[in-house]
Amino acid sequence: MARIAVAGFQHETNTFVDRKTELAAFIQPDAWPGLIEGAALGAAVKGMNLPVAGFLDAVDGAHEIVPLLWCAASPGGPVSDHAFEAVAGRLLRALAESLPVDALYLDLHGAMVTESFADAEGELLGRLRNLLGPEVPVFASLDYHANISPRMIAATAALVGYRTYPHVDMAETGARAWRLMQQHLGGQLWHTAFRTGLAMRSLVWQSTLSEPMRSIMREAGESRSVTVAAGFPLADVACAGASVLAYGDDEAALDATVASLAARLTQEEAAPEAVYAPDEAIDRAVRLAGDGGPVILADVQDNPGAGGSSDTVGLLRRMLVAELPGRAALGLICDAEAAAAAHGAGSGSAVELSLGAKSGQFGEKPVTGVFEIRAIGSGKFAATGPFYKGCSMDLGPMACLRCRGVDIVVSSRPQQAADQAMFRHVGIEPADYGILALKSSVHFRADFGPIAKAILIIVSPGASPMEPPVT
Ligand SMILES: [Zn+2]
């Protein structure tokens, strides 16, 4: 029986966002649990679509697990030095107290940037390697949007990435990391082949539901040990880029696999898909929806899952003047003040509010007017879609507000609109609407794709632009 230490520390950092990600963001729960330490880890993540949950399930008690710590913060600006040192310090202390171990598994994102470290996972893995010495194998699962550095590769026996975007295989990736670790602990010879820093495409064109990523990932999936990471483009750091990695005992075969996938990644273009301005999209959506729907307007540039504030109002303003009585909904607008005001006034009342744009970006002003409070909710509910599978959401006080015939779902914490339960929690049945505007780049497709009559990609202000800002 091996003794395996397990930990997780996830953040996807958008370096173009000024506001730093502080320790509180790692401590508080949102879609995923808050910071968990020690023995509570297994029960807190059980059944969730999370790599650490999949890893623990796959080990299934066959070995001794030493749970250290797990936390994640919503994507946003660089992690403060204080937050990074606090979490890394606790993780290293917990590991030091647990030694000796035979292996370490880490649930990481792979695109974390801190005030001091452009390659934060490389820094963390380097510190862990120093503590463990050269022999103990470290395995880490990574997000499909990881910006993988040679330093991360050098510090680990293997890095194992998600294969889907929407990420419906996060738990499965943890299980895949376990199977590789098992092979390694069994004494199999180990070589590594990789290419990093390859050209990236915009998040919207990275979906594995479309070409070329669909068939590239199918080729990668032919071997358990191969990872293709599309990279996170909203990171102005040297290690930003797509990557291909492979591990195993046949060095020549690994090299050939990596070369083939790297060539496809850099040479194959996405099929052009139309992108719309809000007015154009709303007109088109009204025509396409007819008496049915929903036609989804994907507000891809204000995706809180990529560092957006989830409170820009460019698309909302246009929907409010478009005369869409009772047939349109939009979510989520993150505005804790407006949610609190709605809770204060109560369901069924009408209040004068200023909604959204509180983050004060892009020269936007809040939408002001009288809003009918259709429903309020605690923000605590179970996710039902495949991306947030198994998650107990805690988005703070929520409300459904109606203004000029548009139903607006408001939350107190930013979370990507990628689960129908976010709407049902405040009385909205998404399939009943003609037009449904969602602040999400791609993840919404997992749960909303099957009910969508059509999907239109909108360009409206937001901190997750389709083209990264020029620096
Ligand atoms: Zn991702």
Short mmCIF file of C-alpha atoms and ligand atoms in Angstrom, two decimals:
data_model
loop_
_atom_site.label_atom_id
_atom_site.label_comp_id
_atom_site.label_asym_id
_atom_site.label_seq_id
_atom_site.Cartn_x
_atom_site.Cartn_y
_atom_site.Cartn_z
CA MET A 1 0.00 0.00 0.00
CA ALA A 2 1.43 3.36 -1.05
CA ARG A 3 1.08 6.55 1.00
CA ILE A 4 -0.17 9.31 -1.34
CA ALA A 5 -0.44 12.98 -0.40
CA VAL A 6 -3.26 14.91 -2.12
CA ALA A 7 -3.72 18.67 -2.52
CA GLY A 8 -5.21 21.29 -4.84
CA PHE A 9 -4.68 25.01 -5.47
CA GLN A 10 -6.45 26.40 -8.54
CA HIS A 11 -6.54 29.80 -10.16
CA GLU A 12 -6.86 30.98 -13.75
CA THR A 13 -5.30 34.44 -13.84
CA ASN A 14 -6.33 37.11 -16.35
CA THR A 15 -3.32 39.44 -16.19
CA PHE A 16 -5.26 42.22 -17.95
CA VAL A 17 -7.55 42.58 -14.91
CA ASP A 18 -6.20 45.14 -12.42
CA ARG A 19 -8.00 43.93 -9.31
CA LYS A 20 -5.85 41.40 -7.44
CA THR A 21 -7.22 38.04 -6.31
CA GLU A 22 -6.96 38.00 -2.53
CA LEU A 23 -6.96 35.18 0.03
CA ALA A 24 -10.67 35.67 0.80
CA ALA A 25 -11.52 34.53 -2.74
CA PHE A 26 -9.81 31.17 -2.06
CA ILE A 27 -11.46 30.78 1.34
CA GLN A 28 -15.08 31.48 0.38
CA PRO A 29 -17.17 28.85 -1.42
CA ASP A 30 -18.84 29.63 -4.77
CA ALA A 31 -19.63 26.89 -7.27
CA TRP A 32 -16.87 24.85 -5.67
CA PRO A 33 -16.08 24.47 -1.97
CA GLY A 34 -14.04 27.05 -0.08
CA LEU A 35 -10.62 26.26 1.34
CA ILE A 36 -10.61 22.77 2.89
CA GLU A 37 -7.81 21.34 5.00
CA GLY A 38 -6.96 17.83 6.16
CA ALA A 39 -9.39 14.97 6.64
CA ALA A 40 -12.45 16.98 5.52
CA LEU A 41 -11.19 17.06 1.92
CA GLY A 42 -12.62 13.77 0.62
CA ALA A 43 -16.18 14.31 1.85
CA ALA A 44 -16.23 17.98 0.74
CA VAL A 45 -15.58 17.18 -2.94
CA LYS A 46 -17.27 13.77 -3.25
CA GLY A 47 -19.37 13.41 -6.38
CA MET A 48 -18.26 16.73 -7.90
CA ASN A 49 -16.92 17.19 -11.39
CA LEU A 50 -13.50 18.10 -9.94
CA PRO A 51 -10.14 16.42 -10.63
CA VAL A 52 -9.41 15.79 -6.96
CA ALA A 53 -12.80 14.05 -6.57
CA GLY A 54 -12.08 11.82 -9.58
CA PHE A 55 -8.60 11.00 -8.30
CA LEU A 56 -9.87 9.99 -4.84
CA ASP A 57 -12.68 7.92 -6.35
CA ALA A 58 -10.26 6.09 -8.63
CA VAL A 59 -7.84 5.24 -5.81
CA ASP A 60 -10.93 3.96 -3.97
CA GLY A 61 -9.26 3.13 -0.68
CA ALA A 62 -6.64 0.85 -2.27
CA HIS A 63 -3.87 3.09 -0.89
CA GLU A 64 -3.37 5.37 2.08
CA ILE A 65 -4.47 8.93 1.20
CA VAL A 66 -2.99 11.90 3.09
CA PRO A 67 -5.30 14.86 2.36
CA LEU A 68 -3.46 18.18 2.75
CA LEU A 69 -5.47 21.12 1.42
CA TRP A 70 -7.68 22.14 -1.53
CA CYS A 71 -8.86 25.58 -2.67
CA ALA A 72 -9.84 27.48 -5.80
CA ALA A 73 -10.76 31.10 -6.51
CA SER A 74 -12.91 32.43 -9.33
CA PRO A 75 -10.77 33.53 -12.32
CA GLY A 76 -9.59 37.12 -12.00
CA GLY A 77 -6.57 39.40 -11.69
CA PRO A 78 -3.13 38.30 -10.43
CA VAL A 79 -3.10 36.45 -7.12
CA SER A 80 -1.70 38.67 -4.36
CA ASP A 81 1.65 37.64 -2.91
CA HIS A 82 -0.08 37.42 0.46
CA ALA A 83 -2.69 34.93 -0.84
CA PHE A 84 -0.14 32.80 -2.69
CA GLU A 85 2.27 32.65 0.25
CA ALA A 86 -0.56 31.91 2.69
CA VAL A 87 -1.90 28.96 0.68
CA ALA A 88 1.50 27.64 -0.48
CA GLY A 89 2.79 27.99 3.11
CA ARG A 90 -0.10 25.94 4.55
CA LEU A 91 0.28 23.32 1.81
CA LEU A 92 4.03 22.93 2.35
CA ARG A 93 3.67 22.80 6.12
CA ALA A 94 0.97 20.12 5.88
CA LEU A 95 3.16 18.09 3.52
CA ALA A 96 6.25 18.48 5.74
CA GLU A 97 4.25 17.16 8.70
CA SER A 98 3.06 14.17 6.63
CA LEU A 99 6.40 12.93 5.33
CA PRO A 100 7.43 10.39 4.29
CA VAL A 101 5.03 9.86 1.35
CA ASP A 102 5.42 7.67 -1.75
CA ALA A 103 3.78 10.13 -4.18
CA LEU A 104 2.03 13.50 -4.35
CA TYR A 105 -1.06 14.29 -6.44
CA LEU A 106 -1.98 17.94 -7.10
CA ASP A 107 -5.17 19.39 -8.58
CA LEU A 108 -3.86 22.57 -10.28
CA HIS A 109 -5.16 24.87 -12.99
CA GLY A 110 -1.85 25.70 -14.67
CA ALA A 111 -2.47 29.36 -15.55
CA MET A 112 -1.93 31.02 -12.16
CA VAL A 113 0.06 34.26 -12.08
CA THR A 114 0.89 36.08 -8.85
CA GLU A 115 2.25 39.56 -8.19
CA SER A 116 5.76 38.08 -8.05
CA PHE A 117 5.57 34.88 -10.12
CA ALA A 118 4.55 34.76 -13.80
CA ASP A 119 4.69 30.95 -13.58
CA ALA A 120 3.11 30.40 -10.17
CA GLU A 121 2.59 26.64 -10.61
CA GLY A 122 6.26 26.31 -11.62
CA GLU A 123 7.22 28.14 -8.41
CA LEU A 124 4.90 26.01 -6.26
CA LEU A 125 6.07 22.75 -7.84
CA GLY A 126 9.71 23.83 -7.41
CA ARG A 127 9.15 24.40 -3.68
CA LEU A 128 7.37 21.06 -3.31
CA ARG A 129 10.19 19.31 -5.17
CA ASN A 130 12.75 20.89 -2.81
CA LEU A 131 10.81 19.59 0.17
CA LEU A 132 10.24 16.10 -1.26
CA GLY A 133 13.72 15.57 -2.71
CA PRO A 134 14.35 14.23 -6.23
CA GLU A 135 12.78 10.75 -5.90
CA VAL A 136 9.13 11.13 -4.82
CA PRO A 137 6.95 11.35 -7.95
CA VAL A 138 4.58 14.33 -8.26
CA PHE A 139 1.55 14.09 -10.57
CA ALA A 140 -0.69 17.06 -11.32
CA SER A 141 -3.91 17.38 -13.25
CA LEU A 142 -4.29 20.62 -15.19
CA ASP A 143 -7.03 22.66 -16.85
CA TYR A 144 -7.37 22.62 -20.65
CA HIS A 145 -6.43 26.34 -20.39
CA ALA A 146 -3.13 25.71 -18.59
CA ASN A 147 -0.10 27.68 -19.78
CA ILE A 148 2.41 24.89 -19.19
CA SER A 149 6.03 25.88 -18.51
CA PRO A 150 9.15 23.69 -18.89
CA ARG A 151 9.68 24.28 -15.14
CA MET A 152 6.34 22.62 -14.35
CA ILE A 153 7.26 19.66 -16.55
CA ALA A 154 10.71 19.30 -14.96
CA ALA A 155 9.27 19.19 -11.44
CA THR A 156 6.67 16.47 -12.13
CA ALA A 157 6.52 12.83 -13.23
CA ALA A 158 3.46 13.72 -15.31
CA LEU A 159 0.98 16.53 -15.99
CA VAL A 160 -2.47 15.39 -17.09
CA GLY A 161 -4.90 17.84 -18.72
CA TYR A 162 -8.65 17.95 -19.35
CA ARG A 163 -9.70 16.88 -22.82
CA THR A 164 -12.96 18.76 -23.13
CA TYR A 165 -14.09 22.38 -23.34
CA PRO A 166 -16.77 22.69 -21.85
CA HIS A 167 -14.81 20.85 -19.17
CA VAL A 168 -17.18 17.95 -18.54
CA ASP A 169 -14.24 15.59 -17.84
CA MET A 170 -12.59 17.23 -14.84
CA ALA A 171 -13.28 14.30 -12.50
CA GLU A 172 -12.29 11.87 -15.24
CA THR A 173 -8.94 13.71 -15.60
CA GLY A 174 -8.22 13.10 -11.92
CA ALA A 175 -8.91 9.41 -12.49
CA ARG A 176 -6.57 9.44 -15.50
CA ALA A 177 -3.85 11.01 -13.32
CA TRP A 178 -4.31 8.14 -10.85
CA ARG A 179 -3.99 5.48 -13.56
CA LEU A 180 -0.72 7.07 -14.77
CA MET A 181 0.57 7.32 -11.21
CA GLN A 182 -0.29 3.66 -10.69
CA GLN A 183 1.68 2.73 -13.82
CA HIS A 184 4.62 4.82 -12.60
CA LEU A 185 4.56 3.38 -9.07
CA GLY A 186 4.55 -0.03 -10.73
CA GLY A 187 8.04 0.73 -11.98
CA GLN A 188 7.33 1.42 -15.64
CA LEU A 189 10.17 3.25 -17.42
CA TRP A 190 9.31 6.86 -18.01
CA HIS A 191 10.17 9.31 -20.76
CA THR A 192 8.68 12.73 -21.40
CA ALA A 193 8.14 14.45 -24.75
CA PHE A 194 6.67 17.94 -25.01
CA ARG A 195 6.25 21.17 -26.92
CA THR A 196 5.14 24.31 -25.09
CA GLY A 197 4.57 27.95 -26.04
CA LEU A 198 2.61 27.10 -29.21
CA ALA A 199 0.24 29.62 -30.80
CA MET A 200 -3.11 30.01 -29.06
CA ARG A 201 -6.58 30.65 -30.39
CA SER A 202 -9.28 32.76 -28.73
CA LEU A 203 -11.27 30.98 -25.96
CA VAL A 204 -14.40 30.99 -28.11
CA TRP A 205 -12.63 29.00 -30.85
CA GLN A 206 -11.06 26.51 -28.41
CA SER A 207 -14.28 24.52 -27.90
CA THR A 208 -13.84 20.78 -28.32
CA LEU A 209 -17.41 20.60 -29.64
CA SER A 210 -16.14 22.20 -32.87
CA GLU A 211 -13.31 21.71 -35.32
CA PRO A 212 -10.40 21.67 -35.29
CA MET A 213 -10.14 20.99 -31.52
CA ARG A 214 -12.75 18.22 -31.64
CA SER A 215 -10.62 15.98 -33.87
CA ILE A 216 -7.28 17.09 -32.37
CA MET A 217 -8.52 16.01 -28.94
CA ARG A 218 -9.84 12.76 -30.41
CA GLU A 219 -6.31 12.00 -31.65
CA ALA A 220 -4.84 12.96 -28.25
CA GLY A 221 -7.37 10.69 -26.54
CA GLU A 222 -5.95 7.64 -28.26
CA SER A 223 -3.27 7.51 -25.55
CA ARG A 224 -3.90 7.85 -21.83
CA SER A 225 -0.64 9.70 -21.32
CA VAL A 226 -1.10 12.49 -23.89
CA THR A 227 -2.18 16.00 -22.91
CA VAL A 228 -3.07 18.84 -25.26
CA ALA A 229 -3.59 22.16 -23.46
CA ALA A 230 -5.10 24.95 -25.55
CA GLY A 231 -3.62 27.60 -23.20
CA PHE A 232 -5.12 30.71 -21.63
CA PRO A 233 -4.70 33.69 -23.98
CA LEU A 234 -5.57 36.42 -21.44
CA ALA A 235 -2.18 36.06 -19.74
CA ASP A 236 0.66 38.36 -20.70
CA VAL A 237 3.42 36.02 -19.48
CA ALA A 238 6.34 34.25 -21.16
CA CYS A 239 4.92 30.74 -20.61
CA ALA A 240 1.52 31.54 -22.19
CA GLY A 241 0.77 29.19 -25.06
CA ALA A 242 -0.70 25.91 -26.16
CA SER A 243 1.19 22.72 -25.26
CA VAL A 244 1.41 19.04 -26.06
CA LEU A 245 2.89 16.51 -23.63
CA ALA A 246 3.26 12.73 -23.62
CA TYR A 247 4.70 10.24 -21.13
CA GLY A 248 5.64 6.58 -21.47
CA ASP A 249 8.36 4.08 -22.24
CA ASP A 250 8.72 4.37 -26.04
CA GLU A 251 10.66 7.57 -26.59
CA ALA A 252 10.43 7.58 -30.39
CA ALA A 253 6.68 7.02 -30.36
CA LEU A 254 6.19 9.83 -27.83
CA ASP A 255 8.21 12.23 -29.99
CA ALA A 256 6.17 11.34 -33.08
CA THR A 257 2.85 11.80 -31.26
CA VAL A 258 3.86 15.18 -29.86
CA ALA A 259 5.18 16.39 -33.24
CA SER A 260 1.97 15.37 -35.02
CA LEU A 261 -0.35 17.04 -32.51
CA ALA A 262 1.79 20.19 -32.28
CA ALA A 263 1.64 20.55 -36.08
CA ARG A 264 -2.14 20.16 -36.10
CA LEU A 265 -2.55 22.64 -33.23
CA THR A 266 -0.56 25.33 -34.96
CA GLN A 267 -1.71 24.76 -38.55
CA GLU A 268 -5.41 23.96 -38.42
CA GLU A 269 -7.74 26.96 -38.37
CA ALA A 270 -11.19 27.15 -36.83
CA ALA A 271 -14.06 27.35 -39.30
CA PRO A 272 -15.18 30.99 -39.35
CA GLU A 273 -18.32 31.58 -37.29
CA ALA A 274 -20.25 34.86 -37.27
CA VAL A 275 -19.83 37.30 -34.39
CA TYR A 276 -22.56 39.91 -33.77
CA ALA A 277 -23.02 43.36 -32.29
CA PRO A 278 -25.88 43.33 -29.71
CA ASP A 279 -28.57 45.06 -31.85
CA GLU A 280 -27.88 42.89 -34.85
CA ALA A 281 -27.97 39.76 -32.69
CA ILE A 282 -31.22 40.72 -30.94
CA ASP A 283 -32.98 41.31 -34.30
CA ARG A 284 -31.72 38.02 -35.60
CA ALA A 285 -32.64 36.17 -32.39
CA VAL A 286 -36.23 37.50 -32.49
CA ARG A 287 -36.61 36.18 -36.04
CA LEU A 288 -34.96 32.82 -35.30
CA ALA A 289 -36.90 32.23 -32.07
CA GLY A 290 -40.37 32.89 -33.50
CA ASP A 291 -42.77 31.42 -30.94
CA GLY A 292 -40.14 28.96 -29.73
CA GLY A 293 -36.58 29.24 -28.55
CA PRO A 294 -34.46 29.80 -26.77
CA VAL A 295 -31.95 31.50 -29.02
CA ILE A 296 -28.86 32.00 -26.90
CA LEU A 297 -26.93 35.26 -27.01
CA ALA A 298 -23.47 34.37 -25.69
CA ASP A 299 -22.00 37.47 -24.02
CA VAL A 300 -18.56 35.87 -24.36
CA GLN A 301 -16.48 38.92 -23.43
CA ASP A 302 -17.91 39.32 -19.92
CA ASN A 303 -17.31 35.75 -18.84
CA PRO A 304 -16.50 35.62 -15.12
CA GLY A 305 -14.99 32.21 -15.80
CA ALA A 306 -12.14 34.01 -17.56
CA GLY A 307 -11.80 37.07 -15.34
CA GLY A 308 -14.86 39.09 -16.47
CA SER A 309 -16.72 41.07 -13.80
CA SER A 310 -20.09 39.63 -14.90
CA ASP A 311 -21.62 43.07 -14.47
CA THR A 312 -21.18 44.83 -17.81
CA VAL A 313 -24.46 46.08 -19.25
CA GLY A 314 -23.76 46.63 -22.95
CA LEU A 315 -25.99 43.77 -24.10
CA LEU A 316 -28.59 44.32 -21.33
CA ARG A 317 -29.15 47.96 -22.36
CA ARG A 318 -29.86 46.94 -25.93
CA MET A 319 -32.25 44.19 -24.79
CA LEU A 320 -34.16 46.71 -22.65
CA VAL A 321 -34.88 48.98 -25.61
CA ALA A 322 -35.67 46.13 -28.02
CA GLU A 323 -39.22 45.48 -26.74
CA LEU A 324 -39.00 41.82 -25.82
CA PRO A 325 -41.97 41.55 -23.43
CA GLY A 326 -41.70 38.51 -21.23
CA ARG A 327 -39.74 36.52 -23.77
CA ALA A 328 -36.14 37.36 -22.84
CA ALA A 329 -33.86 36.65 -19.89
CA LEU A 330 -30.25 37.51 -19.07
CA GLY A 331 -27.85 36.14 -16.47
CA LEU A 332 -25.92 36.45 -14.36
CA ILE A 333 -25.42 40.08 -13.46
CA CYS A 334 -23.19 40.13 -10.37
CA ASP A 335 -24.40 42.99 -8.19
CA ALA A 336 -24.48 42.33 -4.44
CA GLU A 337 -26.00 45.77 -3.73
CA ALA A 338 -28.94 45.22 -6.09
CA ALA A 339 -29.48 41.69 -4.74
CA ALA A 340 -29.54 43.06 -1.18
CA ALA A 341 -32.02 45.77 -2.17
CA ALA A 342 -34.27 43.15 -3.77
CA HIS A 343 -34.14 41.02 -0.62
CA GLY A 344 -34.91 44.11 1.48
CA ALA A 345 -37.98 44.98 -0.59
CA GLY A 346 -39.20 41.40 -1.05
CA SER A 347 -40.67 39.39 -3.87
CA GLY A 348 -43.63 40.98 -5.66
CA SER A 349 -42.61 44.58 -4.95
CA ALA A 350 -41.07 47.11 -7.27
CA VAL A 351 -37.99 49.15 -6.45
CA GLU A 352 -35.92 51.84 -8.06
CA LEU A 353 -32.42 50.48 -8.59
CA SER A 354 -29.17 51.09 -10.33
CA LEU A 355 -28.10 47.72 -11.68
CA GLY A 356 -24.74 46.43 -12.90
CA ALA A 357 -21.57 48.23 -14.05
CA LYS A 358 -20.50 48.62 -10.40
CA SER A 359 -17.03 47.46 -11.37
CA GLY A 360 -16.82 50.73 -13.29
CA GLN A 361 -15.10 49.36 -16.38
CA PHE A 362 -15.29 50.42 -20.02
CA GLY A 363 -16.85 53.79 -19.12
CA GLU A 364 -20.17 52.03 -18.38
CA LYS A 365 -22.83 53.37 -16.03
CA PRO A 366 -25.39 51.23 -14.17
CA VAL A 367 -28.84 50.72 -15.67
CA THR A 368 -31.29 52.76 -13.58
CA GLY A 369 -35.04 52.38 -13.38
CA VAL A 370 -37.87 50.63 -11.61
CA PHE A 371 -37.43 46.88 -11.37
CA GLU A 372 -40.14 44.40 -10.46
CA ILE A 373 -38.84 41.77 -8.04
CA ARG A 374 -40.10 38.52 -9.53
CA ALA A 375 -38.30 36.21 -7.07
CA ILE A 376 -35.50 36.14 -4.54
CA GLY A 377 -33.22 33.25 -3.57
CA SER A 378 -30.48 32.44 -1.06
CA GLY A 379 -28.00 31.62 -3.85
CA LYS A 380 -27.60 28.15 -2.34
CA PHE A 381 -28.75 25.40 -4.67
CA ALA A 382 -27.54 22.24 -6.36
CA ALA A 383 -26.14 22.43 -9.89
CA THR A 384 -27.81 20.10 -12.37
CA GLY A 385 -25.74 20.46 -15.57
CA PRO A 386 -22.74 18.39 -16.68
CA PHE A 387 -20.08 21.09 -16.16
CA TYR A 388 -20.91 21.97 -12.54
CA LYS A 389 -22.02 18.38 -11.86
CA GLY A 390 -22.31 17.57 -8.16
CA CYS A 391 -21.64 21.16 -7.03
CA SER A 392 -23.49 22.92 -4.24
CA MET A 393 -23.58 26.53 -5.41
CA ASP A 394 -23.25 29.38 -2.95
CA LEU A 395 -23.56 32.60 -4.96
CA GLY A 396 -24.81 34.86 -2.16
CA PRO A 397 -28.28 36.46 -2.22
CA MET A 398 -29.88 36.23 -5.68
CA ALA A 399 -32.93 37.74 -7.37
CA CYS A 400 -34.88 37.74 -10.60
CA LEU A 401 -35.66 41.33 -11.57
CA ARG A 402 -37.93 42.34 -14.44
CA CYS A 403 -37.46 45.56 -16.33
CA ARG A 404 -39.19 46.43 -19.61
CA GLY A 405 -40.15 42.82 -20.14
CA VAL A 406 -36.64 41.40 -19.63
CA ASP A 407 -35.99 39.01 -16.72
CA ILE A 408 -32.55 39.58 -15.22
CA VAL A 409 -30.93 37.07 -12.87
CA VAL A 410 -28.74 38.82 -10.30
CA SER A 411 -26.17 37.15 -8.03
CA SER A 412 -23.90 38.48 -5.29
CA ARG A 413 -20.81 36.54 -6.44
CA PRO A 414 -19.56 36.22 -10.00
CA GLN A 415 -20.15 32.82 -11.56
CA GLN A 416 -20.27 31.76 -15.18
CA ALA A 417 -23.85 31.26 -16.46
CA ALA A 418 -23.25 27.63 -17.33
CA ASP A 419 -25.98 25.78 -15.44
CA GLN A 420 -29.77 25.96 -15.85
CA ALA A 421 -30.20 25.63 -12.07
CA MET A 422 -28.88 29.21 -11.73
CA PHE A 423 -32.05 30.40 -13.46
CA ARG A 424 -34.48 27.89 -11.93
CA HIS A 425 -33.30 28.94 -8.46
CA VAL A 426 -35.15 32.24 -9.01
CA GLY A 427 -38.13 30.84 -10.86
CA ILE A 428 -36.96 30.95 -14.47
CA GLU A 429 -37.32 27.94 -16.74
CA PRO A 430 -34.72 28.64 -19.47
CA ALA A 431 -36.46 26.56 -22.14
CA ASP A 432 -39.59 28.75 -21.90
CA TYR A 433 -37.81 31.87 -23.18
CA GLY A 434 -37.35 33.06 -26.75
CA ILE A 435 -34.04 34.77 -26.02
CA LEU A 436 -31.57 33.81 -23.32
CA ALA A 437 -28.43 35.95 -22.84
CA LEU A 438 -25.61 34.18 -20.99
CA LYS A 439 -22.33 35.56 -19.67
CA SER A 440 -20.12 32.63 -20.68
CA SER A 441 -17.62 31.87 -23.46
CA VAL A 442 -18.05 28.12 -24.03
CA HIS A 443 -18.99 26.26 -20.82
CA PHE A 444 -22.68 27.19 -21.24
CA ARG A 445 -22.82 24.86 -24.24
CA ALA A 446 -22.70 21.76 -22.01
CA ASP A 447 -26.03 22.44 -20.28
CA PHE A 448 -27.74 24.97 -22.58
CA GLY A 449 -26.58 23.59 -25.95
CA PRO A 450 -29.19 20.79 -25.95
CA ILE A 451 -32.10 23.25 -25.43
CA ALA A 452 -30.79 26.01 -27.75
CA LYS A 453 -32.59 26.69 -31.03
CA ALA A 454 -29.52 28.68 -32.10
CA ILE A 455 -26.44 30.25 -30.52
CA LEU A 456 -25.19 33.72 -31.47
CA ILE A 457 -21.82 35.05 -30.28
CA ILE A 458 -22.01 38.68 -29.11
CA VAL A 459 -19.28 41.28 -28.87
CA SER A 460 -20.08 43.57 -25.94
CA PRO A 461 -17.77 45.11 -23.30
CA GLY A 462 -15.99 42.72 -20.94
CA ALA A 463 -12.65 41.74 -19.46
CA SER A 464 -12.42 38.48 -21.42
CA PRO A 465 -11.98 39.93 -24.93
CA MET A 466 -11.86 37.60 -27.93
CA GLU A 467 -8.53 39.22 -28.83
CA PRO A 468 -6.16 39.87 -25.90
CA PRO A 469 -5.25 43.56 -25.47
CA VAL A 470 -1.99 44.62 -27.15
CA THR A 471 0.70 45.36 -24.58
ZN ZN B 1 -10.54 26.06 -18.37
#
